[in-house]
Coordinates of C-alpha atoms in Angstrom, one line a residue:
X275 CA 148.3 114.4 145.4
X276 CA 149.8 117.5 143.8
X277 CA 147.7 119.9 141.8
X278 CA 149.0 118.5 138.3
X279 CA 148.3 115.0 139.2
X280 CA 144.7 116.1 140.7
X281 CA 144.1 118.0 137.4
X282 CA 144.8 115.0 135.5
X283 CA 142.9 112.8 137.5
X284 CA 139.7 115.1 137.2
X285 CA 140.2 115.3 133.5
X286 CA 140.2 111.5 133.2
X287 CA 136.9 111.2 135.2
X288 CA 135.3 113.7 132.9
X289 CA 136.4 112.0 129.9
X290 CA 135.2 108.5 131.2
X291 CA 131.8 110.0 132.1
X292 CA 131.5 111.9 128.8
X293 CA 132.2 108.6 126.9
X294 CA 130.0 106.4 129.0
X295 CA 127.0 108.9 129.5
X296 CA 125.0 108.0 126.4
X297 CA 125.2 104.2 127.0
X298 CA 124.1 104.4 130.6
X299 CA 120.5 103.9 129.8
X300 CA 119.4 100.5 128.9
X301 CA 120.3 99.8 125.3
X302 CA 117.1 98.9 123.4
X303 CA 115.8 98.7 119.8
X304 CA 115.0 102.4 119.7
X305 CA 119.0 103.1 120.0
X306 CA 119.8 101.2 116.7
X307 CA 118.0 103.4 114.2
X308 CA 119.9 107.0 113.8
X309 CA 117.7 109.8 114.6
X310 CA 118.2 111.2 111.2
X311 CA 116.6 108.2 109.5
X312 CA 113.1 108.9 111.2
X313 CA 111.9 111.9 109.4
X314 CA 108.4 112.3 110.9
X315 CA 106.4 113.6 113.8
X316 CA 105.5 110.0 115.1
X317 CA 106.5 106.5 113.8
X318 CA 105.8 102.9 115.0
X319 CA 107.5 99.7 113.6
X320 CA 105.5 96.9 114.7
X321 CA 105.3 92.9 114.2
X322 CA 102.4 92.0 112.5
X323 CA 102.9 88.3 113.7
X324 CA 103.1 89.0 117.5
X325 CA 101.9 92.6 117.9
X326 CA 105.3 93.7 119.5
X327 CA 106.6 97.2 119.1
X328 CA 110.1 97.2 117.7
X329 CA 110.8 100.8 117.4
X330 CA 108.6 103.8 118.4
X331 CA 108.8 107.6 118.4
X332 CA 105.7 109.6 119.8
X333 CA 103.7 106.6 119.3
X334 CA 100.7 107.8 121.4
X335 CA 100.5 111.4 120.3
X336 CA 97.3 112.5 118.9
X337 CA 97.6 113.4 115.4
X338 CA 95.7 113.9 112.1
X339 CA 96.0 110.6 110.3
X340 CA 94.7 112.0 107.0
X341 CA 93.5 109.2 104.5
X342 CA 95.3 106.3 106.7
X343 CA 92.1 106.9 108.6
X344 CA 90.7 104.5 105.7
X345 CA 92.5 101.6 107.2
X346 CA 89.6 101.5 109.6
X347 CA 87.1 102.0 106.9
X348 CA 89.0 99.1 105.0
X349 CA 88.8 96.9 108.1
X350 CA 85.1 97.2 108.4
X351 CA 84.6 96.6 104.8
X352 CA 86.7 93.3 105.1
X353 CA 84.7 92.3 108.2
X354 CA 81.4 93.0 106.6
X355 CA 82.4 90.7 103.6
X356 CA 83.4 88.1 105.9
X357 CA 80.3 88.2 107.8
X358 CA 78.4 88.2 104.3
X359 CA 76.4 91.1 105.2
X360 CA 77.6 92.7 102.1
X361 CA 79.2 91.1 98.9
X362 CA 81.7 92.2 96.4
X363 CA 79.2 92.2 93.5
X364 CA 76.5 94.3 95.4
X365 CA 75.5 97.4 93.6
X366 CA 76.0 100.8 95.5
X367 CA 74.2 104.0 94.4
X368 CA 76.3 107.2 95.0
X369 CA 74.4 109.8 97.2
X370 CA 74.8 113.5 97.0
X371 CA 76.9 113.6 100.1
X372 CA 79.2 110.9 98.5
X373 CA 79.7 113.2 95.4
X374 CA 80.3 116.1 97.4
X375 CA 83.7 114.8 98.8
X376 CA 86.7 116.7 97.9
X377 CA 90.3 115.6 97.6
X378 CA 91.3 112.4 96.0
X379 CA 88.3 111.0 94.1
X380 CA 86.9 109.0 91.3
X381 CA 84.3 111.7 90.5
X382 CA 81.2 109.9 91.0
X383 CA 78.1 111.3 89.9
X384 CA 74.9 111.3 92.0
X385 CA 72.6 108.3 91.2
X386 CA 75.7 106.5 89.7
X387 CA 76.0 102.9 90.4
X388 CA 79.1 100.9 91.1
X389 CA 79.7 97.5 92.9
X390 CA 81.4 96.9 96.0
X391 CA 84.5 95.5 94.4
X392 CA 84.8 98.7 92.3
X393 CA 84.4 101.3 95.1
X394 CA 86.7 99.3 97.4
X395 CA 89.4 99.2 94.8
X396 CA 88.9 102.8 94.4
X397 CA 89.4 103.4 98.0
X398 CA 92.4 101.2 98.7
X399 CA 94.4 101.8 95.4
X400 CA 93.5 105.7 94.7
X401 CA 92.3 106.8 98.1
X402 CA 89.0 108.0 96.6
X403 CA 87.1 109.9 99.2
X404 CA 83.8 109.9 97.2
X405 CA 83.9 106.0 96.9
X406 CA 84.9 105.7 100.5
X407 CA 81.7 107.7 101.6
X408 CA 79.3 105.8 99.3
X409 CA 80.7 102.5 100.7
X410 CA 80.4 103.9 104.3
X411 CA 76.8 104.7 103.7
X412 CA 76.1 101.3 102.0
X413 CA 77.5 99.6 105.3
X414 CA 76.5 101.9 108.0
X415 CA 73.1 103.4 106.7
X416 CA 74.5 106.8 106.8
X417 CA 78.0 108.2 107.4
X418 CA 77.1 109.2 110.8
X419 CA 76.2 105.5 111.6
X420 CA 79.2 104.3 109.8
X421 CA 81.6 106.6 111.9
X422 CA 80.0 105.2 115.1
X423 CA 80.9 101.7 113.8
X424 CA 84.5 102.9 113.5
X425 CA 85.0 104.2 116.9
X426 CA 83.0 101.3 118.4
X427 CA 85.7 98.9 116.7
X428 CA 88.5 101.1 118.0
X429 CA 87.2 100.6 121.6
X430 CA 86.9 96.9 120.8
X431 CA 90.4 97.0 120.0
X432 CA 91.5 98.7 123.0
X433 CA 92.6 101.6 121.4
X434 CA 93.2 104.7 123.6
X435 CA 94.3 107.3 121.5
X436 CA 92.0 107.3 118.4
X437 CA 88.6 109.3 117.8
X438 CA 87.0 109.3 114.2
X439 CA 84.8 111.9 112.9
X440 CA 84.6 110.8 109.1
X441 CA 85.3 107.7 107.2
X442 CA 88.1 109.2 105.1
X443 CA 90.4 111.4 106.8
X444 CA 89.5 114.8 105.2
X445 CA 90.4 117.2 108.1
X446 CA 89.6 120.7 107.1
X447 CA 86.1 120.5 108.6
X448 CA 86.5 118.4 111.8
X449 CA 87.7 119.3 115.3
X450 CA 88.1 115.9 117.1
X451 CA 89.5 113.4 114.5
X452 CA 92.8 111.9 115.5
X453 CA 94.6 108.7 116.0
X454 CA 98.2 107.7 116.9
X455 CA 100.8 105.9 115.1
X456 CA 100.5 102.9 117.5
X457 CA 96.8 102.8 117.2
X458 CA 97.0 102.8 113.5
X459 CA 99.4 99.9 113.6
X460 CA 97.1 97.9 115.6
X461 CA 94.3 98.6 113.1
X462 CA 96.8 97.6 110.2
X463 CA 97.5 94.5 112.0
X464 CA 93.8 93.4 112.0
X465 CA 93.5 94.5 108.4
X466 CA 96.2 92.1 107.2
X467 CA 94.8 89.3 108.9
X468 CA 92.3 89.2 106.0
X469 CA 94.1 87.6 102.9
X470 CA 91.6 89.4 100.4
X471 CA 93.3 92.8 101.1
X472 CA 96.6 92.0 99.3
X473 CA 94.3 91.3 96.1
X474 CA 93.7 95.2 96.4
X475 CA 96.9 96.5 98.0
X476 CA 99.3 95.3 95.6
X477 CA 97.4 96.8 92.4
X478 CA 99.9 99.4 90.9
X479 CA 97.6 100.4 87.9
X480 CA 94.0 99.5 87.3
X481 CA 90.8 101.4 85.8
X482 CA 87.2 101.7 86.2
X483 CA 84.3 102.4 83.9
X484 CA 85.7 100.1 81.0
X485 CA 89.0 102.0 81.1
X486 CA 87.7 105.6 81.3
X487 CA 88.8 106.1 84.9
X488 CA 92.5 105.1 85.6
X489 CA 93.5 104.1 89.3
X490 CA 97.3 104.7 90.3
X491 CA 98.3 103.3 93.6
X492 CA 99.2 106.3 96.1
X493 CA 101.6 103.7 97.8
X494 CA 104.8 104.2 95.8
X495 CA 106.5 101.4 97.7
X496 CA 104.4 99.0 95.9
X497 CA 106.3 99.3 92.9
X498 CA 109.9 99.8 94.5
X499 CA 110.1 97.8 98.0
X500 CA 110.8 94.1 98.1
X501 CA 108.2 92.4 99.8
X502 CA 105.7 95.1 100.1
X503 CA 102.2 94.0 100.9
X504 CA 100.4 97.4 101.7
X505 CA 98.8 99.3 103.0
X506 CA 97.6 102.9 102.9
X507 CA 99.0 106.7 102.4
X508 CA 97.4 109.7 103.6
X509 CA 98.1 113.5 103.0
X510 CA 96.6 116.7 104.2
X511 CA 97.8 120.2 104.9
X512 CA 97.2 119.6 108.7
X513 CA 98.3 115.9 108.8
X514 CA 101.5 116.3 106.5
X515 CA 102.6 113.2 104.6
X516 CA 101.7 109.7 106.3
X517 CA 101.8 106.0 105.6
X518 CA 101.0 102.7 107.0
X519 CA 103.5 100.5 105.2
X520 CA 103.1 96.6 105.7
X521 CA 105.8 94.2 104.1
X522 CA 106.6 90.5 104.4
X523 CA 109.9 88.7 104.0
X524 CA 111.2 85.0 105.1
X525 CA 107.9 84.7 106.7
X526 CA 107.8 87.5 108.9
X527 CA 105.6 90.6 108.5
X528 CA 105.8 94.2 109.5
X529 CA 104.0 97.5 109.5
X530 CA 105.7 100.9 109.6
X531 CA 103.4 103.7 110.3
X532 CA 104.8 107.3 109.7
X533 CA 102.7 110.4 110.5
X534 CA 103.5 114.0 110.1
X535 CA 106.5 113.8 107.6
X536 CA 107.3 117.2 105.7
X537 CA 107.3 115.6 102.4
X538 CA 106.2 112.6 100.4
X539 CA 110.0 111.4 99.9
X540 CA 110.6 111.5 103.7
X541 CA 107.5 109.6 104.4
X542 CA 108.5 106.8 102.3
X543 CA 112.1 107.0 103.2
X544 CA 111.3 106.8 106.8
X545 CA 109.2 103.6 106.3
X546 CA 111.9 101.8 104.3
X547 CA 114.2 102.7 107.1
X548 CA 112.1 101.3 109.7
X549 CA 111.2 98.2 107.6
X550 CA 114.8 97.6 106.5
X551 CA 115.9 97.9 110.3
X552 CA 113.1 95.4 111.2
X553 CA 114.1 92.7 108.6
X554 CA 117.7 93.1 109.1
X555 CA 117.8 92.7 112.8
X556 CA 114.8 90.5 113.8
X557 CA 113.6 87.0 112.9
X558 CA 110.6 84.9 114.0
X559 CA 111.4 81.9 116.0
X560 CA 108.9 79.0 116.7
X561 CA 109.8 77.3 120.0
X562 CA 110.5 73.5 119.9
X563 CA 108.9 72.2 122.9
X564 CA 109.7 68.7 125.0
X565 CA 106.3 67.3 125.6
X566 CA 107.9 65.0 128.1
X567 CA 108.4 68.1 130.4
X568 CA 104.7 69.0 130.4
X569 CA 103.6 66.8 133.4
X570 CA 100.2 65.7 134.5
X571 CA 98.4 68.0 137.1
X572 CA 96.3 66.2 139.7
X573 CA 92.8 67.6 140.1
X574 CA 91.6 67.6 143.7
X575 CA 87.8 66.5 144.0
X576 CA 87.6 66.2 140.4
X577 CA 85.5 63.7 138.5
X578 CA 88.6 63.2 136.3
X579 CA 91.6 62.7 138.7
X580 CA 94.4 64.1 136.3
X581 CA 94.8 66.5 133.4
X582 CA 97.6 67.0 131.0
X583 CA 98.2 70.7 130.0
X584 CA 98.6 71.8 126.4
X585 CA 100.7 74.7 125.0
X586 CA 99.6 76.9 122.4
X587 CA 100.7 75.4 119.0
X588 CA 103.2 77.2 116.7
X589 CA 103.3 80.2 118.9
X590 CA 106.0 82.4 117.3
X591 CA 108.2 84.7 119.1
X592 CA 110.1 87.8 117.7
X593 CA 113.9 87.6 118.4
X594 CA 117.0 89.4 117.5
X595 CA 118.9 87.7 115.0
X596 CA 122.1 86.2 116.4
X597 CA 120.5 85.8 119.8
X598 CA 122.2 83.8 122.4
X599 CA 121.5 80.1 123.1
X600 CA 117.5 79.5 123.6
X601 CA 116.6 77.5 126.7
X602 CA 113.3 76.7 128.2
X603 CA 112.0 76.5 131.8
X604 CA 108.8 74.4 132.2
X605 CA 106.8 75.4 135.3
X606 CA 103.8 73.0 135.8
X607 CA 101.3 72.8 138.7
X608 CA 101.2 69.8 140.9
X609 CA 97.6 70.0 142.0
X610 CA 94.7 72.1 141.3
X611 CA 91.3 72.4 143.1
X612 CA 88.1 71.1 141.1
X613 CA 86.3 72.5 139.1
X614 CA 88.8 73.2 136.1
X615 CA 87.5 75.1 133.1
X616 CA 88.9 74.4 129.7
X617 CA 91.6 77.1 129.0
X618 CA 92.3 77.5 132.6
X619 CA 96.1 78.2 133.0
X620 CA 97.9 75.5 134.6
X621 CA 101.5 76.4 134.1
X622 CA 103.9 78.1 131.8
X623 CA 107.1 77.6 129.7
X624 CA 109.6 80.5 130.1
X625 CA 111.7 80.9 127.1
X626 CA 115.2 82.3 127.8
X627 CA 117.8 83.7 125.5
X628 CA 121.0 83.5 127.8
X629 CA 119.8 85.0 131.0
X630 CA 117.2 87.2 129.3
X631 CA 113.4 86.2 129.3
X632 CA 112.2 86.6 125.7
X633 CA 108.8 84.8 125.9
X634 CA 106.4 82.7 127.6
X635 CA 103.7 80.3 126.7
X636 CA 100.8 79.3 128.8
X637 CA 99.9 75.9 129.4
X638 CA 96.3 75.4 129.6
X639 CA 93.6 72.9 130.4
X640 CA 92.5 71.2 127.2
X641 CA 89.1 70.3 128.7
X642 CA 86.9 71.0 131.7
X643 CA 86.8 68.8 134.8
X644 CA 83.7 68.9 137.1
X645 CA 83.9 68.7 140.7
X646 CA 82.5 65.4 142.3
X647 CA 79.0 65.9 144.2
X648 CA 77.6 63.9 146.7
X649 CA 76.0 61.6 144.3
X650 CA 79.4 60.7 142.9
X651 CA 80.7 59.9 146.6
X652 CA 77.8 57.6 147.2
X653 CA 78.0 55.8 143.9
X654 CA 81.8 55.4 144.7
X655 CA 81.0 54.0 148.1
X656 CA 78.5 51.6 146.5
X657 CA 81.0 50.4 144.0
X658 CA 83.7 49.9 146.6
X659 CA 81.4 47.8 149.0

């Protein structure tokens, strides 16, 4: 090969590798959103239906969440209402500590009384720090007690990158108050399980004190984004501009968490870009199972000889629109040893799109089966005789 041909060959190789280099990594959802569309330190786009992460950037980084902190406060309020340890009609008296809160507020006066409903509305709609503190004291006995509840709930949810020092997200006097985009998305998912929350998150304008105090929703997407359902904004000098935005379209629900944007506009634009991508690219799919493929399982030494596994009903799967043909692989055990407990896994259904696994459904025992004992064996022998 002469030098001219060799140079041409080497140039061709360079061009090939320079063209294919960016695509050598496994293509995934994160490649589909342009970098310039994500204008924040950390973000997550998560399916509220399945809990799957669709897009993430620095999702586990410890950052100040500002008032997005309040989604944990909101969750504890909703759970207390559900447990009936508090009621919307309960009257709460504002303490000196609650009145001393700065930032967003409804200007409570010490000793002033409001209902749980009014304070909750002030928290969700106007992000009022004084209302948040008053309600935290009412539920937890003190802000210290309530913050412990917040951290205990975070631990129960398995969150590894969250620690709260207050109930409202004011971060000018705290040193170890942080969360992550992913953890906040998980908390948001728990919040949105409560239907009551949208009675508050979708309020645009309201008032307290017989119209003397106006409440204007800090989440500007409520008035502009189709399908928006919530949830919470936050802004401090330390945190930047943050939002946890939830939305629902065509029966599918998403949450976009945005932390550390430089401007309010970038915060909302980033959330919109993430939500738009999710709705345009994904859909929920409910598997159509063939019950005849779910065979019975023999129970060795069981008081009942066979058991028919059951699949979780209406278990949705998140799939890309235009996915390849969906197929099912039924894998059921032939035999198991007694005892069998209700809920024990006896097999699974693997769901495929083309040659790629996109989900699986456990097949479980619908009831317990005890192991035969000596008395059962003696009885059987007598009956046989």
